[in-house]
PDB file of C-alpha atoms in Angstrom:
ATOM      1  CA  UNK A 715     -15.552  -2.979 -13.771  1.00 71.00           C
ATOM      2  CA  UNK A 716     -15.403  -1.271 -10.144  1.00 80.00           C
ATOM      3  CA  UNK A 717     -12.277  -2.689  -9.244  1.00 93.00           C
ATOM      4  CA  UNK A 718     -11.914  -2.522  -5.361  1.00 96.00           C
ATOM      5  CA  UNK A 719     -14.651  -1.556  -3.387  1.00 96.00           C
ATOM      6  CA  UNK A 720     -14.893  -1.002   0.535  1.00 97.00           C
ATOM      7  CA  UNK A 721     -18.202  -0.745   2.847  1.00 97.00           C
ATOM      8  CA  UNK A 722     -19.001   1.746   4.523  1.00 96.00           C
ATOM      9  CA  UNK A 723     -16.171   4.547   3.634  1.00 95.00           C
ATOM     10  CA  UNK A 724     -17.016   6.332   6.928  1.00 96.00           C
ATOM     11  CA  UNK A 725     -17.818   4.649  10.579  1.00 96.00           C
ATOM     12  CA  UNK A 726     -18.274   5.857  14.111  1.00 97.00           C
ATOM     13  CA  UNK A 727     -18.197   3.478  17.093  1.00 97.00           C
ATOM     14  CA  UNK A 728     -18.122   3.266  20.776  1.00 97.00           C
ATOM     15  CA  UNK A 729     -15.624   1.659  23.084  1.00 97.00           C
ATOM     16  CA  UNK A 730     -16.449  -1.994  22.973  1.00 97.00           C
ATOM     17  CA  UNK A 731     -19.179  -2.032  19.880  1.00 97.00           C
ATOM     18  CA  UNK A 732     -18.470  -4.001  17.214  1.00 96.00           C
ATOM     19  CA  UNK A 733     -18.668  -4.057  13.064  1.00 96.00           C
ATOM     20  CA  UNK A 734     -17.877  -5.474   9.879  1.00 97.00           C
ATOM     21  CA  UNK A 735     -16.069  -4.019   7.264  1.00 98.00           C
ATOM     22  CA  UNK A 736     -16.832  -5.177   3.513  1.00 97.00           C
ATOM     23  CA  UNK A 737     -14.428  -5.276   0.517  1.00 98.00           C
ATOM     24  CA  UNK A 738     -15.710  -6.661  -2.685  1.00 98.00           C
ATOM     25  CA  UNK A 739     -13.245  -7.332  -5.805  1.00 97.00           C
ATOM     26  CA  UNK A 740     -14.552  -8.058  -9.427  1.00 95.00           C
ATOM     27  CA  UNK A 741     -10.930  -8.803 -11.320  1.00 92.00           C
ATOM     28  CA  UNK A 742     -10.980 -12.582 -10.211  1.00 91.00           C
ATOM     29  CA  UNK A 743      -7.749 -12.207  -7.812  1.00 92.00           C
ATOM     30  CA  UNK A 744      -6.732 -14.827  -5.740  1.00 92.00           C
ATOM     31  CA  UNK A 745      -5.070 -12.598  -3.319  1.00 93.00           C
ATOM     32  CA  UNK A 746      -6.597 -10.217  -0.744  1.00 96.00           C
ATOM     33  CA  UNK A 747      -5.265  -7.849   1.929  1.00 96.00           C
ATOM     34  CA  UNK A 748      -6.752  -5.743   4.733  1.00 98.00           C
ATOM     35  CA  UNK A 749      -4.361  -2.712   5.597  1.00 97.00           C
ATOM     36  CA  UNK A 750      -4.485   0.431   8.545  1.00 97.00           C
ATOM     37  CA  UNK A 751      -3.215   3.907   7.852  1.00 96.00           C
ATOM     38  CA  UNK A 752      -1.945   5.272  10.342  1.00 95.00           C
ATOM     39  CA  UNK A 753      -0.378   8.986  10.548  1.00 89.00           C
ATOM     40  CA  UNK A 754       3.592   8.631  10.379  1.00 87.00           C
ATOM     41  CA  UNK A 755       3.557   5.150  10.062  1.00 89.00           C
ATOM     42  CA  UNK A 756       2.151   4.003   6.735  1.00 90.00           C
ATOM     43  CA  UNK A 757       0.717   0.805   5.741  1.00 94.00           C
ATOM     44  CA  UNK A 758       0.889  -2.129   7.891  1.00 95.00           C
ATOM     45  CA  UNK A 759      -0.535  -5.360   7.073  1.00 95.00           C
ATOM     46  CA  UNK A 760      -3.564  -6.972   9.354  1.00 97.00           C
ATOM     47  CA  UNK A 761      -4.488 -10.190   7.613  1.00 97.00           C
ATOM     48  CA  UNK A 762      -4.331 -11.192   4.183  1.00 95.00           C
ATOM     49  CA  UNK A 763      -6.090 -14.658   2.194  1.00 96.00           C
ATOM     50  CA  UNK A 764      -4.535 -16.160  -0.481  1.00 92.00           C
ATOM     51  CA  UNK A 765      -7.624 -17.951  -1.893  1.00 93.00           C
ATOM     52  CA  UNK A 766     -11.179 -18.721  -1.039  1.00 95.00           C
ATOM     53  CA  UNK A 767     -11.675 -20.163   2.660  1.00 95.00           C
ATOM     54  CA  UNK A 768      -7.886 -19.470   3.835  1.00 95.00           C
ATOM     55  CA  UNK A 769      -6.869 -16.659   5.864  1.00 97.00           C
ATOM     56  CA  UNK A 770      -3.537 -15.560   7.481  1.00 95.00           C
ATOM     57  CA  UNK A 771      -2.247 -13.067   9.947  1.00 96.00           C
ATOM     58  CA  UNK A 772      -0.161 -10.177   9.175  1.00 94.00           C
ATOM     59  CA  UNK A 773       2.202  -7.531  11.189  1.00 93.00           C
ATOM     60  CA  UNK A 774      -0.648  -6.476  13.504  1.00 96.00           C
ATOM     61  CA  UNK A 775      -3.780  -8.656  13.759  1.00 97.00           C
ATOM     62  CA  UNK A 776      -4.965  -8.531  17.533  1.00 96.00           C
ATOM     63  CA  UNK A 777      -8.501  -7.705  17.813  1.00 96.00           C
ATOM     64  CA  UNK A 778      -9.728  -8.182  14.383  1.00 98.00           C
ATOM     65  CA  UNK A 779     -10.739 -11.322  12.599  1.00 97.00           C
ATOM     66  CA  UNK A 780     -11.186 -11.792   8.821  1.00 98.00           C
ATOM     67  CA  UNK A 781     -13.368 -13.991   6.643  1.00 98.00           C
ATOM     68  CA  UNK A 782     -12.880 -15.133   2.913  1.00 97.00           C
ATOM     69  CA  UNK A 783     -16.113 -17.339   2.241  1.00 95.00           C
ATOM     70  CA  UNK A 784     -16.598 -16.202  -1.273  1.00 96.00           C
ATOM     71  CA  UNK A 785     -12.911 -14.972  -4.022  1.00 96.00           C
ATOM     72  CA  UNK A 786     -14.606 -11.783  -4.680  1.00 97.00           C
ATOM     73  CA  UNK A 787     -15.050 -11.011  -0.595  1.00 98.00           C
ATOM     74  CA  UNK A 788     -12.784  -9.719   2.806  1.00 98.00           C
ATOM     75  CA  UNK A 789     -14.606  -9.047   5.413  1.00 98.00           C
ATOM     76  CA  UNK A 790     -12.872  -7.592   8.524  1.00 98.00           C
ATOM     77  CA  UNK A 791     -14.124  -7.426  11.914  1.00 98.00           C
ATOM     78  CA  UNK A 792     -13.654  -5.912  14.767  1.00 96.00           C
ATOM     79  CA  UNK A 793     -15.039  -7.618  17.827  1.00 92.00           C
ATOM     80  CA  UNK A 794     -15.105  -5.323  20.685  1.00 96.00           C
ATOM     81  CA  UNK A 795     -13.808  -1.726  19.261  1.00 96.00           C
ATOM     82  CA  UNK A 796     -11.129   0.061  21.366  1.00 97.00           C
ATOM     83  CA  UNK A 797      -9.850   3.598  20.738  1.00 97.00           C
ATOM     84  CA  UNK A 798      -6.352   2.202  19.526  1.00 97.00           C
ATOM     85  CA  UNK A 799      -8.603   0.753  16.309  1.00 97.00           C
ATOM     86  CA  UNK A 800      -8.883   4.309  14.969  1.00 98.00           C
ATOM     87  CA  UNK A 801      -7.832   4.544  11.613  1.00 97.00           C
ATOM     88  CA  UNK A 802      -8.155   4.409   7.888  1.00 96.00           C
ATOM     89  CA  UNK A 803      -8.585   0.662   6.593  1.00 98.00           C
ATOM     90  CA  UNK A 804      -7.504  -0.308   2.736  1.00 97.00           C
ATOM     91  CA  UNK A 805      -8.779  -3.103   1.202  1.00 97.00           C
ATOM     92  CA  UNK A 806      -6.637  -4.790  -1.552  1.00 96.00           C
ATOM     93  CA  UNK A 807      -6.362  -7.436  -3.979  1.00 95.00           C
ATOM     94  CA  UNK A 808      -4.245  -9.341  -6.444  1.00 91.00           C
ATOM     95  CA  UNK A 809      -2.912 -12.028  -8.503  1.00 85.00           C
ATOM     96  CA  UNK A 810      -0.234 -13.977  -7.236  1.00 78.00           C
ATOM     97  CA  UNK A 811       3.408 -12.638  -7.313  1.00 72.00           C
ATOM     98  CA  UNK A 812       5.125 -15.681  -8.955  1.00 70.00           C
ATOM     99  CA  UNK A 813       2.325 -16.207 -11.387  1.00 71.00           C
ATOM    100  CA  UNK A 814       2.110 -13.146 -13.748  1.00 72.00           C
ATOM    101  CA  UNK A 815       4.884 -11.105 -15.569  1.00 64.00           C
ATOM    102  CA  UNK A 816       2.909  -7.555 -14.267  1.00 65.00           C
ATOM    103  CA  UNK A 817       2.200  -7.553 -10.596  1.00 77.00           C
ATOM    104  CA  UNK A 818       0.045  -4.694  -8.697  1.00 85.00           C
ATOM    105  CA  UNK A 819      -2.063  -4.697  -5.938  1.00 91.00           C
ATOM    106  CA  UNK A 820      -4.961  -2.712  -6.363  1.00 93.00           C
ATOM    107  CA  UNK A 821      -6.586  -0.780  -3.640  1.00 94.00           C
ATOM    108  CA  UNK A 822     -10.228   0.162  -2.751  1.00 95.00           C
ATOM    109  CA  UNK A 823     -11.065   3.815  -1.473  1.00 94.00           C
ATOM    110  CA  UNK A 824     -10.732   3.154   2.120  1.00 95.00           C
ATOM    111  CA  UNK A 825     -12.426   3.302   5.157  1.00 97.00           C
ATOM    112  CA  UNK A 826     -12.256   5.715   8.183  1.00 96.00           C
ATOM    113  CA  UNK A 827     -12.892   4.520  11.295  1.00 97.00           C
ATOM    114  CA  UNK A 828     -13.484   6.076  14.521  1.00 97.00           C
ATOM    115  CA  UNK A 829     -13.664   4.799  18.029  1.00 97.00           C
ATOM    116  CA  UNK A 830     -15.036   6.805  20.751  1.00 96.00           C
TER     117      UNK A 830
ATOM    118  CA  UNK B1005      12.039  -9.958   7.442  1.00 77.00           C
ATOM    119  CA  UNK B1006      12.097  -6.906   5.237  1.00 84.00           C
ATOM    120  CA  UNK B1007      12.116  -3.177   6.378  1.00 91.00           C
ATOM    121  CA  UNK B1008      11.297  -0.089   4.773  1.00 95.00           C
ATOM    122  CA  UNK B1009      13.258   3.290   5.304  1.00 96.00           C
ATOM    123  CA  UNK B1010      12.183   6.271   3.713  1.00 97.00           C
ATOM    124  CA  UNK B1011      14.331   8.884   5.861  1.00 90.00           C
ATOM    125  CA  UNK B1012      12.228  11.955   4.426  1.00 94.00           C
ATOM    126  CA  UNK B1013       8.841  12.374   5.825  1.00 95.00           C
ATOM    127  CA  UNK B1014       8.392  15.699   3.690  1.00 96.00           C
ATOM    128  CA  UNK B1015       9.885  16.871   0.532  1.00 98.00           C
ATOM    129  CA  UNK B1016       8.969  20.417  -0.309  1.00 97.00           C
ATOM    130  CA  UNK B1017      10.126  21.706  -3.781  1.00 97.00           C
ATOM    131  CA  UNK B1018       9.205  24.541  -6.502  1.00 97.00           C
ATOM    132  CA  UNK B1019       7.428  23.576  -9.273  1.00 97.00           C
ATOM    133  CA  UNK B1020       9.850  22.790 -12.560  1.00 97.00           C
ATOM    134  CA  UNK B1021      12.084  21.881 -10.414  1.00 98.00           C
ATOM    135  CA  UNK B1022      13.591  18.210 -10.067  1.00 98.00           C
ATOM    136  CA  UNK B1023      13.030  15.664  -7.052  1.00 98.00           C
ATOM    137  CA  UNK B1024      14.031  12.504  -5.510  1.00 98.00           C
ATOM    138  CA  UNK B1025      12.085  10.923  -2.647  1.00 98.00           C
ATOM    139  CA  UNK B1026      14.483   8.187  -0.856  1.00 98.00           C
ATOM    140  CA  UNK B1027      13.999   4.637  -0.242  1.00 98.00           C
ATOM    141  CA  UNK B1028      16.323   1.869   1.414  1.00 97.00           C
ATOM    142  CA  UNK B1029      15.605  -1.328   2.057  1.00 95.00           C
ATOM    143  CA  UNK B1030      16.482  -4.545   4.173  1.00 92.00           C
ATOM    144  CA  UNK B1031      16.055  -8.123   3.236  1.00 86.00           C
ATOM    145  CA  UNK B1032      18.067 -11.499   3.281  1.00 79.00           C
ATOM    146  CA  UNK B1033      16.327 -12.627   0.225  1.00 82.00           C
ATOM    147  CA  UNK B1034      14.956 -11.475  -3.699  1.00 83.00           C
ATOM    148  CA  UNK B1035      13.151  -8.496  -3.520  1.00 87.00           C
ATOM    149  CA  UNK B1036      10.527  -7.107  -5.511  1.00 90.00           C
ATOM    150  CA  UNK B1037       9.898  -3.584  -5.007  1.00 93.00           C
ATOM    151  CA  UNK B1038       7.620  -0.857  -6.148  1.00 95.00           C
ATOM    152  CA  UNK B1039       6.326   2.911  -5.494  1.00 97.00           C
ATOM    153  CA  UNK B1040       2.750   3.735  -4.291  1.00 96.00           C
ATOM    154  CA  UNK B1041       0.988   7.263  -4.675  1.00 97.00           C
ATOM    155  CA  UNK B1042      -1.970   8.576  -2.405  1.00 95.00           C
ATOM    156  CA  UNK B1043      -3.569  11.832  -3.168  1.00 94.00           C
ATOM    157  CA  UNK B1044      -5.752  13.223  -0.472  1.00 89.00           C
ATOM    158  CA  UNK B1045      -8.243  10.961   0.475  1.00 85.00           C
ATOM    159  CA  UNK B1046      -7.265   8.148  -1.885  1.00 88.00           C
ATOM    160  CA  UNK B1047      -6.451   4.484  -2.136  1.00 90.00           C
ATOM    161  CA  UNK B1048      -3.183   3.734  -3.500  1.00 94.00           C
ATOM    162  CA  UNK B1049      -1.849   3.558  -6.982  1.00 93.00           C
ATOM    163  CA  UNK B1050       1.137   1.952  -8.579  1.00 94.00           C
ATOM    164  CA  UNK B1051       3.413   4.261  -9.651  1.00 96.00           C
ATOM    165  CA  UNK B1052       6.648   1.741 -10.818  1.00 95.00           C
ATOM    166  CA  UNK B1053       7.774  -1.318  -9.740  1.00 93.00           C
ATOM    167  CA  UNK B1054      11.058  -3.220 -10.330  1.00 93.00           C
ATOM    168  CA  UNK B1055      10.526  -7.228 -10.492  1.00 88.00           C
ATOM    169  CA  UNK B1056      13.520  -8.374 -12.422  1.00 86.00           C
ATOM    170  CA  UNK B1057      15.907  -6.982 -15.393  1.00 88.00           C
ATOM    171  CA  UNK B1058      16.951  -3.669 -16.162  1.00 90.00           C
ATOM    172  CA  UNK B1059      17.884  -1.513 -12.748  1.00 92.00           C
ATOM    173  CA  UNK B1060      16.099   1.663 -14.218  1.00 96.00           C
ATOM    174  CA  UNK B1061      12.522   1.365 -14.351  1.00 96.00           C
ATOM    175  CA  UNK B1062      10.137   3.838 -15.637  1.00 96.00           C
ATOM    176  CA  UNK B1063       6.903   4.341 -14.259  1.00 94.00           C
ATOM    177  CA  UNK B1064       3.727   6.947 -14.809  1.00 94.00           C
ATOM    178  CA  UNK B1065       3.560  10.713 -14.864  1.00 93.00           C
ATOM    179  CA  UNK B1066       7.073  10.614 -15.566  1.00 96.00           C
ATOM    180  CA  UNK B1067       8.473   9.149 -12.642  1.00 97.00           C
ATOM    181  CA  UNK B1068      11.341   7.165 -12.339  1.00 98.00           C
ATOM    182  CA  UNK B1069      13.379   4.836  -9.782  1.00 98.00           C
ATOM    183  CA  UNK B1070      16.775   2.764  -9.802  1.00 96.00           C
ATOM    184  CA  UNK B1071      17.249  -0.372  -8.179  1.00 95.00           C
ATOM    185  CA  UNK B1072      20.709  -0.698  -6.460  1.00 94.00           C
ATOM    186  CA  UNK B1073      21.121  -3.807  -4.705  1.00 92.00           C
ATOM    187  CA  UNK B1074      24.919  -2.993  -3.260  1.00 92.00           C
ATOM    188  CA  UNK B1075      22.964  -0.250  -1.612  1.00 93.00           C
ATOM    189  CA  UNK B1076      19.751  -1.555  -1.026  1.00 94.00           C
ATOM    190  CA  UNK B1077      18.042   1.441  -2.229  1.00 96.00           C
ATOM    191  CA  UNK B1078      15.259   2.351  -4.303  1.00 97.00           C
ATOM    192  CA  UNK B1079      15.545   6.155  -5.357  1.00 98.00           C
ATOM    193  CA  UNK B1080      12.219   7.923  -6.817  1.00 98.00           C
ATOM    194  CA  UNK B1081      13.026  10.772  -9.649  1.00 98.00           C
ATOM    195  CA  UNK B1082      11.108  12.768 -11.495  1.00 98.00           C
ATOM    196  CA  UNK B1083      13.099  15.725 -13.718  1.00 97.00           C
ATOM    197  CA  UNK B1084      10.762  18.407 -13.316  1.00 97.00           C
ATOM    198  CA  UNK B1085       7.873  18.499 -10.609  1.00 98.00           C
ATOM    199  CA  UNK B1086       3.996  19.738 -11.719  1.00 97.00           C
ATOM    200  CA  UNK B1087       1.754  21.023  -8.811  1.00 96.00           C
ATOM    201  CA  UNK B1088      -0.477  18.025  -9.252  1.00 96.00           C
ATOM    202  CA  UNK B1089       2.387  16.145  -8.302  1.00 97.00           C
ATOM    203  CA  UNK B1090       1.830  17.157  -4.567  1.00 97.00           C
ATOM    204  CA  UNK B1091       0.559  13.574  -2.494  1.00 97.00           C
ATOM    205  CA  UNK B1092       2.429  10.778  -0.260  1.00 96.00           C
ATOM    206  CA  UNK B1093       4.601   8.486  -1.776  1.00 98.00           C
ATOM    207  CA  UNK B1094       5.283   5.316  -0.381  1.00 97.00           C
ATOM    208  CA  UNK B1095       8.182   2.630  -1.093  1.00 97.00           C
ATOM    209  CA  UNK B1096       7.582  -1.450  -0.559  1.00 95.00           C
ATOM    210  CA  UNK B1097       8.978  -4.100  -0.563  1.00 93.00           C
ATOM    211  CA  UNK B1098       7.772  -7.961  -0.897  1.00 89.00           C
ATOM    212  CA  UNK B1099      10.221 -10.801  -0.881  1.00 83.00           C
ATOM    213  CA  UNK B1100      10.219 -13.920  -3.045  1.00 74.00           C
ATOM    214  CA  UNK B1101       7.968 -16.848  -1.571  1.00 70.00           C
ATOM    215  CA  UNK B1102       6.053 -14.014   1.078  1.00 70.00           C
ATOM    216  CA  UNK B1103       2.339 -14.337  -0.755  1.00 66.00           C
ATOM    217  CA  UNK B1104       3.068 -10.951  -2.236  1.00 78.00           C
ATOM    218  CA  UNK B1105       2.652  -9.380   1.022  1.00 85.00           C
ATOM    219  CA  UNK B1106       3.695  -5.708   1.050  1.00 90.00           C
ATOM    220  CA  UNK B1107       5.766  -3.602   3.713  1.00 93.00           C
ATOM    221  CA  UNK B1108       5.460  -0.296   3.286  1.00 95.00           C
ATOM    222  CA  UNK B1109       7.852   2.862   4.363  1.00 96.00           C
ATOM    223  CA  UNK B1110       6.528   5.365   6.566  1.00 96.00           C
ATOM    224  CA  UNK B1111       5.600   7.270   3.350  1.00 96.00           C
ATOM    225  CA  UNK B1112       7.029  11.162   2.559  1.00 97.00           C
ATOM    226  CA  UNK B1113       4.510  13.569   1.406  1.00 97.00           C
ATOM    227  CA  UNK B1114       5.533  16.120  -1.408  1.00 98.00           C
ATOM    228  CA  UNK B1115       4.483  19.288  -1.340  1.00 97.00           C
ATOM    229  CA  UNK B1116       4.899  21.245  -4.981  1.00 97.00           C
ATOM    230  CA  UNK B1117       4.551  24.966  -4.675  1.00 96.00           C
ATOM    231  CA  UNK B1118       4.932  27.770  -7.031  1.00 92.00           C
TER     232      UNK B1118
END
């Protein structure tokens, strides 16, 4: 049982390149979430799915888009990198709220990512 | 929609000694809320949450946090510190009927010293 795993944990880009991030669950949640760390400003929310083919935005989605074709998989991408899009990304997961007794989201290891 | 405060961005204390890392919130609806922990170069881990029931929950490592809903706060506590303590702690929040989405404080790093 891995839990939450993100691809790659590390990432360099240029101004205007573009990549996928990968984040891969294996506790059957319905929920997923795509966080940024930022220093001095914690967690904010990018976009988030709450089942297999839906997606939604969150408090700051411009320039990245998000795909949920399969339960176990996020994917994040970023289009055309800018600078402004450096920053540690957190991949996380869950059951729904209203539907268990315990909640917790559970979050991968992260991924830092540089733009140049 | 909800907001996080957490007024402290760092807490430094001795080890032994006790703590509280603050947390006040702001919603017009049910709240659930809960306490994160991130040790260097980490994802985040529950520490507590409060969903319903008794305002005192209890969480891991000792830890501790009261719900007070006439002052929107969320207080962290732990009686006595340890050295392995020392991370960033974050407060959330996610309201009723939100898809569990999460808003998170700015986060306030504790530093444990000898």
């Amino acid at each position: 049982n891995a839990g939450v795993t993100q691809t790659p944990k590390f990432r360099v880009l240029k101004t205007g390149q573009s990549m996928t991030l990968l984040c891969a669950q294996d506790m059957n949640h319905e929920y997923m979430y795509w966080y940024r760390q930022d220093p001095g400003m914690g967690l904010r929310l990018i976009h988030y799915s709450v089942g297999e083919g839906t997606t939604a935005k969150g408090e700051v989605p411009d320039g990245y888009n998000v795909s949920r074709l399969k339960k176990q998989n996020f994917l994040l991408g970023l289009e055309s990198a800018a600078p402004s899009q450096t920053s540690v990304y957190f991949c996380a997961s869950s059951y729904p709220l209203e539907f268990v007794s315990s909640y917790e989201q559970y979050f991968g290891p992260g991924t830092r990512l540089t733009v140049t | 929609a909800q907001s996080v405060t957490q007024l402290d961005s760092q807490v430094p204390v001795f080890e032994e000694a006790p703590v509280e890392l603050r947390c006040n919130y702001s919603s017009s609806v049910s709240v659930y809320l809960f306490w994160y922990v991130q040790y260097p170069n980490q994802g985040l881990q529950l520490l507590l949450k409060y969903l319903s029931g008794s305002t005192l929950v209890k969480g891991i490592n000792g830890f501790e946090a009261e719900f007070n809903k006439s002052q929107t706060s969320f207080h962290l506590r732990k009686p006595s510190v340890h050295i392995s303590d020392t991370a960033e702690y974050f407060c959330a929040v996610s309201e009723a009927g939100t898809a569990s989405k999460l808003t998170f404080g700015t986060g306030t790093r504790l530093q444990v010293t000898l």
